[in-house]
Short mmCIF file of C-alpha atoms in Angstrom, two decimals:
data_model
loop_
_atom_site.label_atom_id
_atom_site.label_comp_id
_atom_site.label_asym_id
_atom_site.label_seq_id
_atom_site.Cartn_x
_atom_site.Cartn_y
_atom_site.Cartn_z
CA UNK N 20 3.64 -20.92 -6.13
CA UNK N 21 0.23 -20.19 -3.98
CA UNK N 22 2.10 -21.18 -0.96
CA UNK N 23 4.66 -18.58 -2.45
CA UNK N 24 2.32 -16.21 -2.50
CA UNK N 25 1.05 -16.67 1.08
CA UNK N 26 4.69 -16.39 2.42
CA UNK N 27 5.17 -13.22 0.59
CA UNK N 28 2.02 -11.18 2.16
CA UNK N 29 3.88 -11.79 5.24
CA UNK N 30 6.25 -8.83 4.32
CA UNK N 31 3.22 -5.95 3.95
CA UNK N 32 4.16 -3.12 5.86
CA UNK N 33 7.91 -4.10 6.41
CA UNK N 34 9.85 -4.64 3.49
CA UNK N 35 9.45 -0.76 1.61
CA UNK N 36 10.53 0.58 -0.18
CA UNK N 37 11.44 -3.17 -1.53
CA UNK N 38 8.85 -5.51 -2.87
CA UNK N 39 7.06 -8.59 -1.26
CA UNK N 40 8.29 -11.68 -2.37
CA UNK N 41 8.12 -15.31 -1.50
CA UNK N 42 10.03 -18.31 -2.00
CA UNK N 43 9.29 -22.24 -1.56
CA UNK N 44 12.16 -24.96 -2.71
CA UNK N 45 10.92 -28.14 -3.69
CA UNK N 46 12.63 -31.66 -4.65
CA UNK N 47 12.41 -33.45 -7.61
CA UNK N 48 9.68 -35.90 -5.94
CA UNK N 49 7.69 -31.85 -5.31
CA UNK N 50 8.61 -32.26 -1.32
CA UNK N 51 8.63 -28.97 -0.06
CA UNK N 52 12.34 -28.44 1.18
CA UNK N 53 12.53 -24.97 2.59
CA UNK N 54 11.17 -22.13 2.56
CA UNK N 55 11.20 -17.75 3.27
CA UNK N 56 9.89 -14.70 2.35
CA UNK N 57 11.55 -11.17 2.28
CA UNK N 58 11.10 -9.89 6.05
CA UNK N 59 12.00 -6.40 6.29
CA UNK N 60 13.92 -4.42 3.72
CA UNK N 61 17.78 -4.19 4.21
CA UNK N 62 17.59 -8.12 5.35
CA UNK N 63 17.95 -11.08 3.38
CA UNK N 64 15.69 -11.91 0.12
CA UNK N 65 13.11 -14.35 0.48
CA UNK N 66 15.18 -16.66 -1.70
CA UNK N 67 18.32 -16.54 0.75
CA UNK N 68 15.71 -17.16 3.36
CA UNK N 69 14.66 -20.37 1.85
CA UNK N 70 18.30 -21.41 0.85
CA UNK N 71 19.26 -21.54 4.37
CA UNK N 72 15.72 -23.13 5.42
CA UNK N 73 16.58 -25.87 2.98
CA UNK N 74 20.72 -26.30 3.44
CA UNK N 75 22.27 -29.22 1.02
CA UNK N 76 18.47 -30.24 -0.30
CA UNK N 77 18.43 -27.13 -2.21
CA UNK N 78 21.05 -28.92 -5.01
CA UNK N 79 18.87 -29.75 -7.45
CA UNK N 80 15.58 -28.64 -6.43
CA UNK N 81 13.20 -26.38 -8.02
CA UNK N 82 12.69 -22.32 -6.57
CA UNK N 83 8.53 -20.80 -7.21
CA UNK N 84 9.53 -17.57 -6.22
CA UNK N 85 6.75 -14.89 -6.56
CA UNK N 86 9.13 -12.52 -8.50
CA UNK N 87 11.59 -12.72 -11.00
CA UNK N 88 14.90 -13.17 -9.05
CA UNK N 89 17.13 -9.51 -8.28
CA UNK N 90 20.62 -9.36 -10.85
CA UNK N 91 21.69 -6.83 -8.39
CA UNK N 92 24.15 -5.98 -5.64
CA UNK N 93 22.36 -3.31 -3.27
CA UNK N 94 22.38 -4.36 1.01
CA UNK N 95 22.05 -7.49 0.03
CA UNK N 96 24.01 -10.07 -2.81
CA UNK N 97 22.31 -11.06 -6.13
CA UNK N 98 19.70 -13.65 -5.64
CA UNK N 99 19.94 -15.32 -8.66
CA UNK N 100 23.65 -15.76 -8.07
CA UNK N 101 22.58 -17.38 -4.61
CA UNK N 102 20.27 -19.51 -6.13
CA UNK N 103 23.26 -20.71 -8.89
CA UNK N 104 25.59 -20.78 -6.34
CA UNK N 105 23.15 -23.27 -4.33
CA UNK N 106 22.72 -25.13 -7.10
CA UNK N 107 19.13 -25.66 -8.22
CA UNK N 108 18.47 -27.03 -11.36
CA UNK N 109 15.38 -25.11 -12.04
CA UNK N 110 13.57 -21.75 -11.14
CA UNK N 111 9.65 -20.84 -11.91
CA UNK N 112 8.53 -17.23 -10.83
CA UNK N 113 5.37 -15.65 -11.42
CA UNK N 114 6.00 -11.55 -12.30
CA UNK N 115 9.38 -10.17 -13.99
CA UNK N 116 10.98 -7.50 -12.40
CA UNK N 117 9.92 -4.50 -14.29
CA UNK N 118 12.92 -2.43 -12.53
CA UNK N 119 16.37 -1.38 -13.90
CA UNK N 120 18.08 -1.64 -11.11
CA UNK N 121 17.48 -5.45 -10.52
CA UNK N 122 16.18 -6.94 -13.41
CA UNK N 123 17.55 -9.38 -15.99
CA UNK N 124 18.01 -12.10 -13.33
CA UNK N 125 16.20 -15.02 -15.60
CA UNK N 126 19.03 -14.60 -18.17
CA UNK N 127 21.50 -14.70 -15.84
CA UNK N 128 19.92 -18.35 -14.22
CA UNK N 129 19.32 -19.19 -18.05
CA UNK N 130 23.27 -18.51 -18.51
CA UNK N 131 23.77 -20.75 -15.93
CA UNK N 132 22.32 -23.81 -17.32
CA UNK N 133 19.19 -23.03 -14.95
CA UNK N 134 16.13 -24.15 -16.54
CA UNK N 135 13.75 -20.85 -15.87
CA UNK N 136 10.19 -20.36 -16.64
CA UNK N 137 7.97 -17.56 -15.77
CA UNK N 138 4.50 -16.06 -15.58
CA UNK N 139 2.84 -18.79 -13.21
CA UNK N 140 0.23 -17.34 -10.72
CA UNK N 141 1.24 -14.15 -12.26
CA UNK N 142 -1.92 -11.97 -11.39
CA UNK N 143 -2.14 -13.19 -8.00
CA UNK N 144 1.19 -12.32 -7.12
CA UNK N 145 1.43 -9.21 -8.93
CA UNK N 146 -2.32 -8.35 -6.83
CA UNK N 147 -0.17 -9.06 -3.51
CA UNK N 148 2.84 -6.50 -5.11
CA UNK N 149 0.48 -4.11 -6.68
CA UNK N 150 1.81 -1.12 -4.15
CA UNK N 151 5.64 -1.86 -5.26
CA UNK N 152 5.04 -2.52 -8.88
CA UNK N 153 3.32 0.78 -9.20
CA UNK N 154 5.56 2.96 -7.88
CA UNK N 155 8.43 0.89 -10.25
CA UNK N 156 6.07 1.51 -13.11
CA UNK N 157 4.66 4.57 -12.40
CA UNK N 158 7.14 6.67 -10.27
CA UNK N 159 4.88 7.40 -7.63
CA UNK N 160 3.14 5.79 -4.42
CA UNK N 161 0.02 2.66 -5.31
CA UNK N 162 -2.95 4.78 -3.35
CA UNK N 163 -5.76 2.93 -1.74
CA UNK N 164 -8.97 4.61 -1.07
CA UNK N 165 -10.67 3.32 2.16
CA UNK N 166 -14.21 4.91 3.21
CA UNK N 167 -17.15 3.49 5.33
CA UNK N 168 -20.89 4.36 4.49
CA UNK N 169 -24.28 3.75 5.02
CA UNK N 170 -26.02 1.92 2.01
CA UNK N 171 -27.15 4.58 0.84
CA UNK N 172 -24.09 6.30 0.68
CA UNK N 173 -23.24 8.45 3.58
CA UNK N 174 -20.11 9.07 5.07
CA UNK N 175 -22.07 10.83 8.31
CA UNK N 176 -24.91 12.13 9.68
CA UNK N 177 -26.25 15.45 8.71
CA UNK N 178 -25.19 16.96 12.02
CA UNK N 179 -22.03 15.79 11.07
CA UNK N 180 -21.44 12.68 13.46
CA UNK N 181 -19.75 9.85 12.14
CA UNK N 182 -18.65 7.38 14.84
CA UNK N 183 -19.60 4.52 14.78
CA UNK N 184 -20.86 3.96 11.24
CA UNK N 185 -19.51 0.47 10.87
CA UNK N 186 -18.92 -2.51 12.78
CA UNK N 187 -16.10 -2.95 15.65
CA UNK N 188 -14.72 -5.96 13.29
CA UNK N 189 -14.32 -3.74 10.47
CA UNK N 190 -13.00 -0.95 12.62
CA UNK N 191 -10.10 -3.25 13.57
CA UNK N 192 -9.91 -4.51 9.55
CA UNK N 193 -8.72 -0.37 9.22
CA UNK N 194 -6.07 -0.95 11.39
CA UNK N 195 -4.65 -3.78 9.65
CA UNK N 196 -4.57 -2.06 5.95
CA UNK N 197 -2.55 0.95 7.84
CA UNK N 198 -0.59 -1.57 8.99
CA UNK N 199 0.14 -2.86 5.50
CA UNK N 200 0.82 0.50 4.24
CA UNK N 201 3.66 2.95 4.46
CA UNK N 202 2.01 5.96 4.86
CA UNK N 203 -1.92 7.04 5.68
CA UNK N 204 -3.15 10.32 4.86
CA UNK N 205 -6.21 12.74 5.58
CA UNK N 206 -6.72 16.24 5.16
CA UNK N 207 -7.41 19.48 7.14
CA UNK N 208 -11.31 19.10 7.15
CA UNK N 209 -10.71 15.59 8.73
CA UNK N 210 -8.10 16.61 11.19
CA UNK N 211 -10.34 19.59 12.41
CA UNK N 212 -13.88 17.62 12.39
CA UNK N 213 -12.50 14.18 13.69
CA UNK N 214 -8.75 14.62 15.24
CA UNK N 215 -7.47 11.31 13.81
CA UNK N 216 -4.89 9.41 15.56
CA UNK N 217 -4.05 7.18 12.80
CA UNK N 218 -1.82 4.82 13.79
CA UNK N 219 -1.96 1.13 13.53
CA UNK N 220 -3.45 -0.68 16.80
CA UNK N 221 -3.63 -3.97 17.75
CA UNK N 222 -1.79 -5.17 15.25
CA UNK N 223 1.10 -7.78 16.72
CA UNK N 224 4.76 -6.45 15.43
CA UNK N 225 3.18 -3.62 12.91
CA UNK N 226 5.38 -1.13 11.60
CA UNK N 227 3.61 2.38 12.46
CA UNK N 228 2.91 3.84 9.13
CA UNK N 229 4.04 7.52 8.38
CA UNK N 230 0.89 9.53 9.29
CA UNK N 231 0.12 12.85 6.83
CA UNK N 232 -2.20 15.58 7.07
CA UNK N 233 -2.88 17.72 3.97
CA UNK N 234 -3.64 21.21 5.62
CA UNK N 235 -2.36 23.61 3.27
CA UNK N 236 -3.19 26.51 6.42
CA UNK N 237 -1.23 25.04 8.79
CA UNK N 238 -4.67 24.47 10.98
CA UNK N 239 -3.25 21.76 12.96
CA UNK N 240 -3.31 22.66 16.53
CA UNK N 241 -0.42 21.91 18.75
CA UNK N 242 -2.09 19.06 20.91
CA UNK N 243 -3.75 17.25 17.42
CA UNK N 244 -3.66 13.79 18.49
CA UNK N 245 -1.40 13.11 14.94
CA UNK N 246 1.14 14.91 16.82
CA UNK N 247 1.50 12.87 20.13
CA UNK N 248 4.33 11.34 18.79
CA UNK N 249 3.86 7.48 18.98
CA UNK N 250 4.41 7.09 15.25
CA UNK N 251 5.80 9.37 12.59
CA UNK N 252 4.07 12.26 11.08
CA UNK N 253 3.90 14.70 8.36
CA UNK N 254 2.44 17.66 7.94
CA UNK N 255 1.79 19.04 4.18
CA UNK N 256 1.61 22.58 4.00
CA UNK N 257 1.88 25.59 1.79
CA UNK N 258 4.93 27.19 1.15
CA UNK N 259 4.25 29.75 2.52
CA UNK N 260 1.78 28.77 5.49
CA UNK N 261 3.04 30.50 8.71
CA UNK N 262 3.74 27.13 10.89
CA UNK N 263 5.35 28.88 14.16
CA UNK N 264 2.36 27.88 16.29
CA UNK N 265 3.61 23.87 15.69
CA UNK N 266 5.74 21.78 18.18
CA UNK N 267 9.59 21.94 17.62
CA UNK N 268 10.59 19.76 15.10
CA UNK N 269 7.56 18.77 13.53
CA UNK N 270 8.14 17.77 10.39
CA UNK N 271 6.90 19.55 7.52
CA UNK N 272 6.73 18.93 3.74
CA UNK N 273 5.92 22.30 1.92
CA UNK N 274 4.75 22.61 -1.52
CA UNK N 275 2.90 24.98 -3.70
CA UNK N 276 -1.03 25.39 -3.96
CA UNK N 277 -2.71 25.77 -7.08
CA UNK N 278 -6.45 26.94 -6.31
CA UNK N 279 -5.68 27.01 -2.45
CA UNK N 280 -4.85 23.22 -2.83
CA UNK N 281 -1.98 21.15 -3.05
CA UNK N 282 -1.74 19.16 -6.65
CA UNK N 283 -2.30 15.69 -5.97
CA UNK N 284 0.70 15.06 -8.45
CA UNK N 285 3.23 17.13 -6.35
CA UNK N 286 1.84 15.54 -3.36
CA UNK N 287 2.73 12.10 -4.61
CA UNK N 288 6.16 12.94 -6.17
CA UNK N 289 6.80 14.46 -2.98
CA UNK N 290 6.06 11.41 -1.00
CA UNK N 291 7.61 8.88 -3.68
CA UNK N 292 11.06 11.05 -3.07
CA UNK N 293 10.58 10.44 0.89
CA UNK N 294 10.22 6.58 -0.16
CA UNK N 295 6.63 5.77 0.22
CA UNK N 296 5.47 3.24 -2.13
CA UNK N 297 1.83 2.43 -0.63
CA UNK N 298 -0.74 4.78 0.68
CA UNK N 299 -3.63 4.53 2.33
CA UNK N 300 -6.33 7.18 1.65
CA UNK N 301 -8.45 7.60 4.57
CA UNK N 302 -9.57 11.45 3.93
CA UNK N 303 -12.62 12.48 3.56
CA UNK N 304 -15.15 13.36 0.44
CA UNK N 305 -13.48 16.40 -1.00
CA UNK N 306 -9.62 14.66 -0.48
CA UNK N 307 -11.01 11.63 -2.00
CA UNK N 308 -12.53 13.31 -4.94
CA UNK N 309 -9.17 15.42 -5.56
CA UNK N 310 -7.52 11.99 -5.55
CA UNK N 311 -9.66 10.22 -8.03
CA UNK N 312 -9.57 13.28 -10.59
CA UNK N 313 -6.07 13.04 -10.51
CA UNK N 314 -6.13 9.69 -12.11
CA UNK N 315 -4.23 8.64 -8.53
CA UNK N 316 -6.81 5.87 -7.14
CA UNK N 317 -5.41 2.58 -7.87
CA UNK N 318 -8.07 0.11 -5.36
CA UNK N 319 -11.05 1.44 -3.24
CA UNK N 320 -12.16 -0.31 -0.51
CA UNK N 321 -15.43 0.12 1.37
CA UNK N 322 -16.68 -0.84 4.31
CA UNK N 323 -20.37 -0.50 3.48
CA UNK N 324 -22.57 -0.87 6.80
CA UNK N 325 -26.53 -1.92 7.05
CA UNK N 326 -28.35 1.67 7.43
CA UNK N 327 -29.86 4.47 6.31
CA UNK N 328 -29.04 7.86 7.49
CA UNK N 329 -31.26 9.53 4.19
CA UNK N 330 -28.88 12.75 4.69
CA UNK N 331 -25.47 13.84 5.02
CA UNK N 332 -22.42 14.09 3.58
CA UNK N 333 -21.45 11.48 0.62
CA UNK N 334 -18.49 9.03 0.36
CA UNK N 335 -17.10 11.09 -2.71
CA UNK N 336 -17.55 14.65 -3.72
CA UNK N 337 -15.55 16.76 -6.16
CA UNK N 338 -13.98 14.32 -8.51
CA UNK N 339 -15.00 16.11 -11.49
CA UNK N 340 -17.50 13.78 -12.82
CA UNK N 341 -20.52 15.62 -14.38
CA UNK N 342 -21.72 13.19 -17.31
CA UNK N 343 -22.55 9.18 -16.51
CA UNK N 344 -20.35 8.65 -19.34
CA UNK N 345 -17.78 9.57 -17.00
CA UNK N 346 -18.16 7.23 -14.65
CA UNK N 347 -14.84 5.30 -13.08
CA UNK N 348 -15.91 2.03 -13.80
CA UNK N 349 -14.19 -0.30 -11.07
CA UNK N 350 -13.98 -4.63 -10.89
CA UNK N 351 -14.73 -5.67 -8.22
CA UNK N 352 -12.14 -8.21 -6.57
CA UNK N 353 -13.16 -9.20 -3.23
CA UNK N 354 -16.53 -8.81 -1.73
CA UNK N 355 -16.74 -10.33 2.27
CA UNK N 356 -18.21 -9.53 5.48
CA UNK N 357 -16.64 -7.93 8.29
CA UNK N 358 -18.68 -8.05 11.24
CA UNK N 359 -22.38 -7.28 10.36
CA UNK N 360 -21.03 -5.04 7.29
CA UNK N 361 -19.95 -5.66 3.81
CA UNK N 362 -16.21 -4.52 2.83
CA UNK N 363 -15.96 -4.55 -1.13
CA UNK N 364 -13.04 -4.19 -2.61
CA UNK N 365 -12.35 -2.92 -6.20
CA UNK N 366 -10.17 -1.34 -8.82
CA UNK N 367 -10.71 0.97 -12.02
CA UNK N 368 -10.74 -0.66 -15.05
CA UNK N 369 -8.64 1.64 -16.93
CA UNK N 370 -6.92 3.62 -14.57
CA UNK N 371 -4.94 6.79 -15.67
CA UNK N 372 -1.06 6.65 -15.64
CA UNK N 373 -0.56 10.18 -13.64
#
């Protein structure tokens, strides 16, 4: 099931707005006999994937798939059917399907005569399909917050420079988590102060991610870098925000303010509907804060570098924290170096089903 596990992280960034999932077939003697993972959504599961991998040694062999098998017809055929059909004699997967659509798929192999068990490895492969689950569970995209700081907790210098706060190493580690995500977003204050690019670099095979600005003004100028069109973009405005200045055919998402801001709810909905199911939050203090009052921060990661800038913005501002009582308490689940800083990654203990 690990090596399950491993095959499905293969899919990040491809396979939305379809989960990750992995597949290894083993014999009875626990010979690994094929293997697959779901590649890119519309193609074949990660259990059809394996099938073929293994051919007639998947009669009677055992599937550790990383979710519960699909009980559904969509672009692609039932895999528990398939794996009935190919005649295994036994299936273990670690997380049930929590969805409608394609649930039910361990009574169906049960039905079958298929001896099924599940809930192996089931937090470690649920971690790996925490972006799909919660949008299944929750109707709207998983959100990562990503910022870098100084140890003591400044996102720039009190002039306002901010490049190069961290470490080329954990520069490029940015570009990888966009390229694991469907979308990244910032807001106007970062799209006037830095002119973001956004896209994924450097990255072999990535699939750009959408790239959204949150400017409720329209401030965007015409030659904003997230306009040069090398990946998709999206521009979040107010309904009513005059937008005439903007290239042809940029493509806008309007919805109405509330304060001069666009609801963080609406905002998600919105980009659930458009069939995002991971975002990364690379915005700055105020954005981030909006974000985390919302109840809408599912993991923070931060790349924390070795200095001291004494003044300056902070990571996080606005989140409507007053009391320490308040606090969003976060676990910590990964804590490594990247280049010469320390990226920490962590989610909120209790976090708030908005």
């Amino acid at each position: 099931m690990r090596r399950a596990v491993a095959l499905a992280a293969r899919g990040l960034g491809r396979t939305s707005p379809n989960p990750v999932v992995g597949c290894v077939l083993a014999d009875a003697s626990g010979a690994v006999v094929g293997e697959g993972w779901h590649q890119r959504a519309g193609g074949p599961h990660a259990e059809v994937h394996a099938l073929r991998d293994a051919g007639p040694a998947a009669r009677g062999a055992t599937a550790y798939v990383t979710l519960e098998p699909c009980n559904h017809t969509g672009r692609t055929g039932p895999c528990a059917q398939a794996l009935i059909d190919a005649g295994v004699s036994r299936v273990v997967y670690a997380v049930s399907d929590p969805s409608a659509q394609a649930g039910g798929g361990a009574a169906t192999l049960r039905a079958a005569g298929i001896d099924v068990r599940g809930g192996l490895l089931e937090a470690e492969a649920a971690a790996g399909n925490a972006a799909w689950l919660t949008a299944v569970r929750l109707g709207r995209p998983h959100v990562t917050w990503k910022y870098a700081a100084t140890l003591d907790g400044r996102s720039a210098a009190a002039d306002g420079t901010s490049r190069w706060i961290t470490s080329p190493e954990s520069r490029a580690d940015v570009h990888r988590l966009r390229a694991e995500s469907d979308a990244v977003l910032v807001g106007a204050g970062t799209l006037r102060a830095d002119d973001p690019h956004l896209a994924a670099r450097g990255i072999d095979g990535a699939t750009q991610p959408l790239r959204i600005a949150v400017d409720p003004r329209a401030t965007a100028q015409a030659g904003a870098r997230i306009l040069d069109g090398s990946a998709p973009t999206l521009l979040v405005v107010a309904d009513d925000a005059d937008t005439r200045h903007l290239p042809p055919g940029t493509d806008l998402l309007r919805l109405t303010p509330k304060d001069g801001r666009i609801p963080v709810p609406d905002l998600l909905a919105a980009l659930y509907d458009r069939g995002v199911r991971s975002l990364l939050l690379e915005g700055g203090p105020t954005l981030a804060g909006a974000f985390l009052e919302a109840g809408a921060v599912d993991r923070v990661i931060g790349y924390l570098a070795p200095a001291l800038l004494g003044a300056g913005p902070a990571a996080l501002a606005g989140a409507g924290i007053t009391n320490i009582a308040d606090a969003v308490r976060l676990d910590i689940t990964e804590a490594v170096r990247t280049g010469t800083d320390l990226r920490i990654t962590a989610v909120p203990t209790a976090p708030k089903e908005h």
